[in-house]
Amino acid sequence: AQTVTQSQPEMSVQEAETVTLSCTYDTSESDYYLFWYKQPPSRQMILVIRQEAYKQQNATENRFSVNFQKAAKSFSLKISDSQLGDAAMYFCAYRAVFGNEKLTFGTGTRLTIIP
Amino acid sequence: DVKVTQSSRYLVKRTGEKVFLECVQDMDHENMFWYRQDPGLGLRLIYFSYDVKMKEKGDIPEGYSVSREKKERFSLILESASTNQTSMYLCASSLGPGQGGTEAFFGQGTRLTVV
């Protein structure tokens, strides 16, 4: 079975600084998707960034980028120029390409932005 | 924009009551999901439906059932609510394998308290 591990329950960063959230996963599949979702206090889960496992290039969305290491099964999220609005729970998630299309989530990292 | 709507944001029920949580999506998605979110445990899949009247058990189906009579609506049923079912419940939908797309879209969550 696939598992997703987020080893940092809480992180904090000064406004305008850079922070990296860690995620590791375990799977026997060769083709899959990885996601970072953000859940602010409003509780609405929002997709931050997506990575296809077959792509070697790391995904980037504005201030958000990932470091995808397929061999190490690692998928970290880097947030540059942190803003107050980035404060949220961040969840790493895995989905296989074929077969069951459910998302498997990590336990989350609560990110605090210090003004 | 995809919209996933859950019928209640907050719900308080008594032990032993039959509880219905409703979810509606407006984008013709084939897949719909019910997750439970608890602190320190992340999101855990309760049930998954990939078509009308089709369902699969997730990781924690005990004490729950689901109904999908129409494509846009996916209901979670607690047959006899218990205090250990006090939690946040999140509904999600996604495109099916023949529809393209990879990400799941979430509702705003229902915080259920069983007293």
PDB file of C-alpha atoms in Angstrom:
ATOM      1  CA  ALA A   1       0.000   0.000   0.000  1.00  0.00           C
ATOM      2  CA  GLN A   2       1.075   3.528  -0.652  1.00  0.00           C
ATOM      3  CA  THR A   3       2.053   5.692   2.275  1.00  0.00           C
ATOM      4  CA  VAL A   4       2.880   9.387   2.531  1.00  0.00           C
ATOM      5  CA  THR A   5       4.943  10.760   5.411  1.00  0.00           C
ATOM      6  CA  GLN A   6       5.269  14.364   6.525  1.00  0.00           C
ATOM      7  CA  SER A   7       7.726  14.451   9.396  1.00  0.00           C
ATOM      8  CA  GLN A   8       7.275  18.123  10.322  1.00  0.00           C
ATOM      9  CA  PRO A   9       3.999  18.676  12.205  1.00  0.00           C
ATOM     10  CA  GLU A  10       4.736  22.410  12.503  1.00  0.00           C
ATOM     11  CA  MET A  11       7.001  24.902  10.798  1.00  0.00           C
ATOM     12  CA  SER A  12       7.416  28.647  11.049  1.00  0.00           C
ATOM     13  CA  VAL A  13       9.113  31.207   8.841  1.00  0.00           C
ATOM     14  CA  GLN A  14       9.673  34.924   8.847  1.00  0.00           C
ATOM     15  CA  GLU A  15       7.680  36.890   6.327  1.00  0.00           C
ATOM     16  CA  ALA A  16       9.602  37.275   3.029  1.00  0.00           C
ATOM     17  CA  GLU A  17      11.894  34.347   3.844  1.00  0.00           C
ATOM     18  CA  THR A  18      11.993  30.905   2.236  1.00  0.00           C
ATOM     19  CA  VAL A  19      10.751  27.698   3.828  1.00  0.00           C
ATOM     20  CA  THR A  20      10.854  24.063   2.724  1.00  0.00           C
ATOM     21  CA  LEU A  21       8.276  21.471   3.743  1.00  0.00           C
ATOM     22  CA  SER A  22       9.290  17.817   3.536  1.00  0.00           C
ATOM     23  CA  CYS A  23       7.385  14.830   2.210  1.00  0.00           C
ATOM     24  CA  THR A  24       8.408  11.256   1.543  1.00  0.00           C
ATOM     25  CA  TYR A  25       6.280   8.490   0.099  1.00  0.00           C
ATOM     26  CA  ASP A  26       6.412   4.802  -0.531  1.00  0.00           C
ATOM     27  CA  THR A  27       5.029   3.072  -3.597  1.00  0.00           C
ATOM     28  CA  SER A  28       5.823   0.187  -5.899  1.00  0.00           C
ATOM     29  CA  GLU A  29       4.295   2.008  -8.869  1.00  0.00           C
ATOM     30  CA  SER A  30       6.487   3.664 -11.482  1.00  0.00           C
ATOM     31  CA  ASP A  31       3.883   6.127 -12.693  1.00  0.00           C
ATOM     32  CA  TYR A  32       1.979   8.385 -10.327  1.00  0.00           C
ATOM     33  CA  TYR A  33       1.114  11.950  -9.396  1.00  0.00           C
ATOM     34  CA  LEU A  34       2.173  13.956  -6.377  1.00  0.00           C
ATOM     35  CA  PHE A  35       0.404  17.007  -5.018  1.00  0.00           C
ATOM     36  CA  TRP A  36       0.724  19.675  -2.398  1.00  0.00           C
ATOM     37  CA  TYR A  37      -2.577  20.978  -1.052  1.00  0.00           C
ATOM     38  CA  LYS A  38      -3.054  23.986   1.195  1.00  0.00           C
ATOM     39  CA  GLN A  39      -5.800  24.230   3.813  1.00  0.00           C
ATOM     40  CA  PRO A  40      -6.155  27.725   5.293  1.00  0.00           C
ATOM     41  CA  PRO A  41      -8.339  28.466   8.342  1.00  0.00           C
ATOM     42  CA  SER A  42     -11.335  28.672   6.005  1.00  0.00           C
ATOM     43  CA  ARG A  43     -10.895  24.859   5.647  1.00  0.00           C
ATOM     44  CA  GLN A  44     -11.095  24.985   1.853  1.00  0.00           C
ATOM     45  CA  MET A  45      -8.484  22.631   0.400  1.00  0.00           C
ATOM     46  CA  ILE A  46      -6.656  24.312  -2.457  1.00  0.00           C
ATOM     47  CA  LEU A  47      -4.245  22.668  -4.874  1.00  0.00           C
ATOM     48  CA  VAL A  48      -0.860  24.378  -4.692  1.00  0.00           C
ATOM     49  CA  ILE A  49       1.213  22.351  -7.112  1.00  0.00           C
ATOM     50  CA  ARG A  50       1.241  19.042  -8.980  1.00  0.00           C
ATOM     51  CA  GLN A  51       4.084  16.821 -10.213  1.00  0.00           C
ATOM     52  CA  GLU A  52       3.861  13.944 -12.676  1.00  0.00           C
ATOM     53  CA  ALA A  53       6.350  11.225 -11.774  1.00  0.00           C
ATOM     54  CA  TYR A  54       7.410  10.664 -15.381  1.00  0.00           C
ATOM     55  CA  LYS A  55       8.563  14.278 -15.646  1.00  0.00           C
ATOM     56  CA  GLN A  56      12.098  14.917 -14.466  1.00  0.00           C
ATOM     57  CA  GLN A  57      11.618  18.661 -14.376  1.00  0.00           C
ATOM     58  CA  ASN A  58      10.478  20.017 -11.036  1.00  0.00           C
ATOM     59  CA  ALA A  59       7.099  21.764 -11.089  1.00  0.00           C
ATOM     60  CA  THR A  60       6.926  25.485 -10.324  1.00  0.00           C
ATOM     61  CA  GLU A  61       3.960  27.763  -9.674  1.00  0.00           C
ATOM     62  CA  ASN A  62       4.986  31.346  -8.979  1.00  0.00           C
ATOM     63  CA  ARG A  63       6.534  31.370  -5.467  1.00  0.00           C
ATOM     64  CA  PHE A  64       5.965  27.640  -5.001  1.00  0.00           C
ATOM     65  CA  SER A  65       8.329  24.997  -6.323  1.00  0.00           C
ATOM     66  CA  VAL A  66       9.046  21.367  -5.604  1.00  0.00           C
ATOM     67  CA  ASN A  67      12.168  19.263  -5.325  1.00  0.00           C
ATOM     68  CA  PHE A  68      11.134  15.872  -6.695  1.00  0.00           C
ATOM     69  CA  GLN A  69      13.640  13.090  -6.116  1.00  0.00           C
ATOM     70  CA  LYS A  70      12.063   9.950  -7.596  1.00  0.00           C
ATOM     71  CA  ALA A  71      14.768   7.505  -6.547  1.00  0.00           C
ATOM     72  CA  ALA A  72      14.669   8.777  -2.991  1.00  0.00           C
ATOM     73  CA  LYS A  73      10.857   9.001  -3.056  1.00  0.00           C
ATOM     74  CA  SER A  74      11.027  12.535  -1.783  1.00  0.00           C
ATOM     75  CA  PHE A  75       8.793  15.474  -2.727  1.00  0.00           C
ATOM     76  CA  SER A  76       9.488  18.705  -0.848  1.00  0.00           C
ATOM     77  CA  LEU A  77       7.723  22.043  -1.277  1.00  0.00           C
ATOM     78  CA  LYS A  78       9.656  25.295  -1.266  1.00  0.00           C
ATOM     79  CA  ILE A  79       7.820  28.537  -0.615  1.00  0.00           C
ATOM     80  CA  SER A  80       9.798  31.634  -1.525  1.00  0.00           C
ATOM     81  CA  ASP A  81       9.100  35.156  -0.295  1.00  0.00           C
ATOM     82  CA  SER A  82       6.662  33.850   2.319  1.00  0.00           C
ATOM     83  CA  GLN A  83       3.526  35.926   2.799  1.00  0.00           C
ATOM     84  CA  LEU A  84       1.033  36.112   5.647  1.00  0.00           C
ATOM     85  CA  GLY A  85      -1.550  34.484   3.405  1.00  0.00           C
ATOM     86  CA  ASP A  86       0.628  31.376   3.137  1.00  0.00           C
ATOM     87  CA  ALA A  87      -0.215  30.454   6.734  1.00  0.00           C
ATOM     88  CA  ALA A  88      -2.101  27.158   6.523  1.00  0.00           C
ATOM     89  CA  MET A  89      -1.945  23.398   6.869  1.00  0.00           C
ATOM     90  CA  TYR A  90      -0.069  21.872   3.962  1.00  0.00           C
ATOM     91  CA  PHE A  91      -0.756  18.320   2.882  1.00  0.00           C
ATOM     92  CA  CYS A  92       1.329  16.187   0.580  1.00  0.00           C
ATOM     93  CA  ALA A  93      -0.682  13.645  -1.434  1.00  0.00           C
ATOM     94  CA  TYR A  94      -0.079  10.751  -3.802  1.00  0.00           C
ATOM     95  CA  ARG A  95      -2.244   9.295  -6.560  1.00  0.00           C
ATOM     96  CA  ALA A  96      -1.542   6.375  -8.837  1.00  0.00           C
ATOM     97  CA  VAL A  97      -1.969   6.904 -12.567  1.00  0.00           C
ATOM     98  CA  PHE A  98      -3.703   3.597 -13.149  1.00  0.00           C
ATOM     99  CA  GLY A  99      -6.192   1.698 -11.064  1.00  0.00           C
ATOM    100  CA  ASN A 100      -7.608   3.178  -7.898  1.00  0.00           C
ATOM    101  CA  GLU A 101      -7.679   6.960  -8.251  1.00  0.00           C
ATOM    102  CA  LYS A 102      -7.899   7.811  -4.592  1.00  0.00           C
ATOM    103  CA  LEU A 103      -5.551  10.319  -3.013  1.00  0.00           C
ATOM    104  CA  THR A 104      -3.352   9.174  -0.152  1.00  0.00           C
ATOM    105  CA  PHE A 105      -2.472  12.036   2.172  1.00  0.00           C
ATOM    106  CA  GLY A 106       0.261  12.739   4.650  1.00  0.00           C
ATOM    107  CA  THR A 107      -0.533  13.964   8.145  1.00  0.00           C
ATOM    108  CA  GLY A 108       0.091  17.601   7.285  1.00  0.00           C
ATOM    109  CA  THR A 109       2.426  20.428   8.281  1.00  0.00           C
ATOM    110  CA  ARG A 110       1.079  23.544   9.942  1.00  0.00           C
ATOM    111  CA  LEU A 111       2.943  26.566   8.597  1.00  0.00           C
ATOM    112  CA  THR A 112       3.046  29.781  10.616  1.00  0.00           C
ATOM    113  CA  ILE A 113       4.257  33.033   9.085  1.00  0.00           C
ATOM    114  CA  ILE A 114       5.961  35.406  11.515  1.00  0.00           C
ATOM    115  CA  PRO A 115       5.434  39.085  10.605  1.00  0.00           C
TER     116      PRO A 115
ATOM    117  CA  ASP B   1     -14.684  26.920 -11.627  1.00  0.00           C
ATOM    118  CA  VAL B   2     -15.433  23.545 -10.189  1.00  0.00           C
ATOM    119  CA  LYS B   3     -17.711  23.726  -7.229  1.00  0.00           C
ATOM    120  CA  VAL B   4     -18.097  21.023  -4.612  1.00  0.00           C
ATOM    121  CA  THR B   5     -20.752  21.901  -2.080  1.00  0.00           C
ATOM    122  CA  GLN B   6     -21.351  20.192   1.238  1.00  0.00           C
ATOM    123  CA  SER B   7     -24.762  20.703   2.758  1.00  0.00           C
ATOM    124  CA  SER B   8     -23.588  21.842   6.212  1.00  0.00           C
ATOM    125  CA  ARG B   9     -20.481  23.461   7.656  1.00  0.00           C
ATOM    126  CA  TYR B  10     -21.346  22.503  11.217  1.00  0.00           C
ATOM    127  CA  LEU B  11     -23.537  19.717  12.521  1.00  0.00           C
ATOM    128  CA  VAL B  12     -24.331  18.509  16.032  1.00  0.00           C
ATOM    129  CA  LYS B  13     -26.028  15.129  16.431  1.00  0.00           C
ATOM    130  CA  ARG B  14     -26.862  12.798  19.281  1.00  0.00           C
ATOM    131  CA  THR B  15     -25.379   9.359  19.798  1.00  0.00           C
ATOM    132  CA  GLY B  16     -27.409   6.745  17.954  1.00  0.00           C
ATOM    133  CA  GLU B  17     -28.900   9.140  15.425  1.00  0.00           C
ATOM    134  CA  LYS B  18     -28.782   8.396  11.708  1.00  0.00           C
ATOM    135  CA  VAL B  19     -26.788  11.156  10.049  1.00  0.00           C
ATOM    136  CA  PHE B  20     -26.654  12.154   6.391  1.00  0.00           C
ATOM    137  CA  LEU B  21     -23.868  14.284   4.963  1.00  0.00           C
ATOM    138  CA  GLU B  22     -24.589  15.493   1.458  1.00  0.00           C
ATOM    139  CA  CYS B  23     -22.173  16.545  -1.258  1.00  0.00           C
ATOM    140  CA  VAL B  24     -22.905  17.935  -4.706  1.00  0.00           C
ATOM    141  CA  GLN B  25     -20.476  18.721  -7.519  1.00  0.00           C
ATOM    142  CA  ASP B  26     -21.294  20.685 -10.648  1.00  0.00           C
ATOM    143  CA  MET B  27     -18.602  19.571 -13.101  1.00  0.00           C
ATOM    144  CA  ASP B  28     -19.762  16.153 -14.271  1.00  0.00           C
ATOM    145  CA  HIS B  29     -16.912  14.417 -12.443  1.00  0.00           C
ATOM    146  CA  GLU B  30     -17.007  10.633 -12.424  1.00  0.00           C
ATOM    147  CA  ASN B  31     -15.126  10.203  -9.150  1.00  0.00           C
ATOM    148  CA  MET B  32     -16.340  11.314  -5.757  1.00  0.00           C
ATOM    149  CA  PHE B  33     -14.772  10.746  -2.360  1.00  0.00           C
ATOM    150  CA  TRP B  34     -15.475  11.093   1.325  1.00  0.00           C
ATOM    151  CA  TYR B  35     -12.534  11.758   3.619  1.00  0.00           C
ATOM    152  CA  ARG B  36     -12.313  12.161   7.338  1.00  0.00           C
ATOM    153  CA  GLN B  37      -9.794  14.661   8.757  1.00  0.00           C
ATOM    154  CA  ASP B  38      -8.465  14.377  12.301  1.00  0.00           C
ATOM    155  CA  PRO B  39      -5.533  16.264  13.888  1.00  0.00           C
ATOM    156  CA  GLY B  40      -2.290  14.369  13.511  1.00  0.00           C
ATOM    157  CA  LEU B  41      -3.856  11.797  11.198  1.00  0.00           C
ATOM    158  CA  GLY B  42      -4.298  13.821   8.025  1.00  0.00           C
ATOM    159  CA  LEU B  43      -7.094  12.871   5.652  1.00  0.00           C
ATOM    160  CA  ARG B  44      -8.257   9.272   5.554  1.00  0.00           C
ATOM    161  CA  LEU B  45     -10.484   7.876   2.843  1.00  0.00           C
ATOM    162  CA  ILE B  46     -13.836   6.504   3.974  1.00  0.00           C
ATOM    163  CA  TYR B  47     -15.475   5.634   0.651  1.00  0.00           C
ATOM    164  CA  PHE B  48     -14.917   6.268  -3.018  1.00  0.00           C
ATOM    165  CA  SER B  49     -17.368   6.188  -5.936  1.00  0.00           C
ATOM    166  CA  TYR B  50     -16.279   6.026  -9.572  1.00  0.00           C
ATOM    167  CA  ASP B  51     -19.747   6.011 -11.132  1.00  0.00           C
ATOM    168  CA  VAL B  52     -23.421   6.154 -10.265  1.00  0.00           C
ATOM    169  CA  LYS B  53     -24.327   3.337  -7.878  1.00  0.00           C
ATOM    170  CA  MET B  54     -20.681   2.182  -7.797  1.00  0.00           C
ATOM    171  CA  LYS B  55     -18.649   2.424  -4.621  1.00  0.00           C
ATOM    172  CA  GLU B  56     -15.490   1.111  -3.050  1.00  0.00           C
ATOM    173  CA  LYS B  57     -14.444   0.992   0.564  1.00  0.00           C
ATOM    174  CA  GLY B  58     -11.601   3.210   1.558  1.00  0.00           C
ATOM    175  CA  ASP B  59      -9.272   2.843   4.500  1.00  0.00           C
ATOM    176  CA  ILE B  60     -11.800   3.417   7.310  1.00  0.00           C
ATOM    177  CA  PRO B  61     -15.298   2.390   6.131  1.00  0.00           C
ATOM    178  CA  GLU B  62     -16.509   0.885   9.419  1.00  0.00           C
ATOM    179  CA  GLY B  63     -19.597   2.633  10.735  1.00  0.00           C
ATOM    180  CA  TYR B  64     -20.269   4.422   7.449  1.00  0.00           C
ATOM    181  CA  SER B  65     -22.162   3.779   4.241  1.00  0.00           C
ATOM    182  CA  VAL B  66     -22.607   5.835   1.072  1.00  0.00           C
ATOM    183  CA  SER B  67     -25.128   6.433  -1.645  1.00  0.00           C
ATOM    184  CA  ARG B  68     -24.682   7.707  -5.162  1.00  0.00           C
ATOM    185  CA  GLU B  69     -27.962   7.686  -7.030  1.00  0.00           C
ATOM    186  CA  LYS B  70     -27.068  10.587  -9.301  1.00  0.00           C
ATOM    187  CA  LYS B  71     -23.706  11.491 -10.775  1.00  0.00           C
ATOM    188  CA  GLU B  72     -23.510  14.869  -9.087  1.00  0.00           C
ATOM    189  CA  ARG B  73     -24.472  13.780  -5.576  1.00  0.00           C
ATOM    190  CA  PHE B  74     -22.616  11.596  -3.110  1.00  0.00           C
ATOM    191  CA  SER B  75     -24.008  11.044   0.368  1.00  0.00           C
ATOM    192  CA  LEU B  76     -22.220   9.774   3.457  1.00  0.00           C
ATOM    193  CA  ILE B  77     -24.406   7.999   5.995  1.00  0.00           C
ATOM    194  CA  LEU B  78     -23.656   7.313   9.623  1.00  0.00           C
ATOM    195  CA  GLU B  79     -26.157   4.586  10.456  1.00  0.00           C
ATOM    196  CA  SER B  80     -25.870   5.079  14.218  1.00  0.00           C
ATOM    197  CA  ALA B  81     -23.654   7.999  15.137  1.00  0.00           C
ATOM    198  CA  SER B  82     -21.087   7.492  17.873  1.00  0.00           C
ATOM    199  CA  THR B  83     -18.862   9.963  19.688  1.00  0.00           C
ATOM    200  CA  ASN B  84     -15.755   8.577  17.965  1.00  0.00           C
ATOM    201  CA  GLN B  85     -17.213   9.795  14.679  1.00  0.00           C
ATOM    202  CA  THR B  86     -16.843  13.389  15.817  1.00  0.00           C
ATOM    203  CA  SER B  87     -14.581  14.795  13.122  1.00  0.00           C
ATOM    204  CA  MET B  88     -14.216  16.977  10.043  1.00  0.00           C
ATOM    205  CA  TYR B  89     -15.624  15.373   6.900  1.00  0.00           C
ATOM    206  CA  LEU B  90     -14.423  16.446   3.472  1.00  0.00           C
ATOM    207  CA  CYS B  91     -16.027  15.580   0.167  1.00  0.00           C
ATOM    208  CA  ALA B  92     -14.027  15.689  -3.060  1.00  0.00           C
ATOM    209  CA  SER B  93     -14.527  15.004  -6.741  1.00  0.00           C
ATOM    210  CA  SER B  94     -12.238  14.397  -9.697  1.00  0.00           C
ATOM    211  CA  LEU B  95     -12.339  13.515 -13.356  1.00  0.00           C
ATOM    212  CA  GLY B  96     -12.379   9.817 -14.206  1.00  0.00           C
ATOM    213  CA  PRO B  97      -9.777   7.940 -16.262  1.00  0.00           C
ATOM    214  CA  GLY B  98     -11.526   8.702 -19.514  1.00  0.00           C
ATOM    215  CA  GLN B  99     -11.994  12.361 -18.745  1.00  0.00           C
ATOM    216  CA  GLY B 100      -8.424  13.529 -18.274  1.00  0.00           C
ATOM    217  CA  GLY B 101      -7.255  15.642 -15.358  1.00  0.00           C
ATOM    218  CA  THR B 102      -5.591  14.507 -12.175  1.00  0.00           C
ATOM    219  CA  GLU B 103      -6.445  16.699  -9.226  1.00  0.00           C
ATOM    220  CA  ALA B 104      -9.285  16.413  -6.751  1.00  0.00           C
ATOM    221  CA  PHE B 105     -11.519  19.359  -5.872  1.00  0.00           C
ATOM    222  CA  PHE B 106     -12.785  19.667  -2.326  1.00  0.00           C
ATOM    223  CA  GLY B 107     -15.831  20.966  -0.542  1.00  0.00           C
ATOM    224  CA  GLN B 108     -15.542  23.290   2.424  1.00  0.00           C
ATOM    225  CA  GLY B 109     -15.893  20.507   4.968  1.00  0.00           C
ATOM    226  CA  THR B 110     -18.511  19.571   7.555  1.00  0.00           C
ATOM    227  CA  ARG B 111     -17.474  19.626  11.177  1.00  0.00           C
ATOM    228  CA  LEU B 112     -19.618  16.974  12.851  1.00  0.00           C
ATOM    229  CA  THR B 113     -19.937  16.749  16.607  1.00  0.00           C
ATOM    230  CA  VAL B 114     -21.662  13.713  18.112  1.00  0.00           C
ATOM    231  CA  VAL B 115     -22.792  14.228  21.704  1.00  0.00           C
TER     232      VAL B 115
END
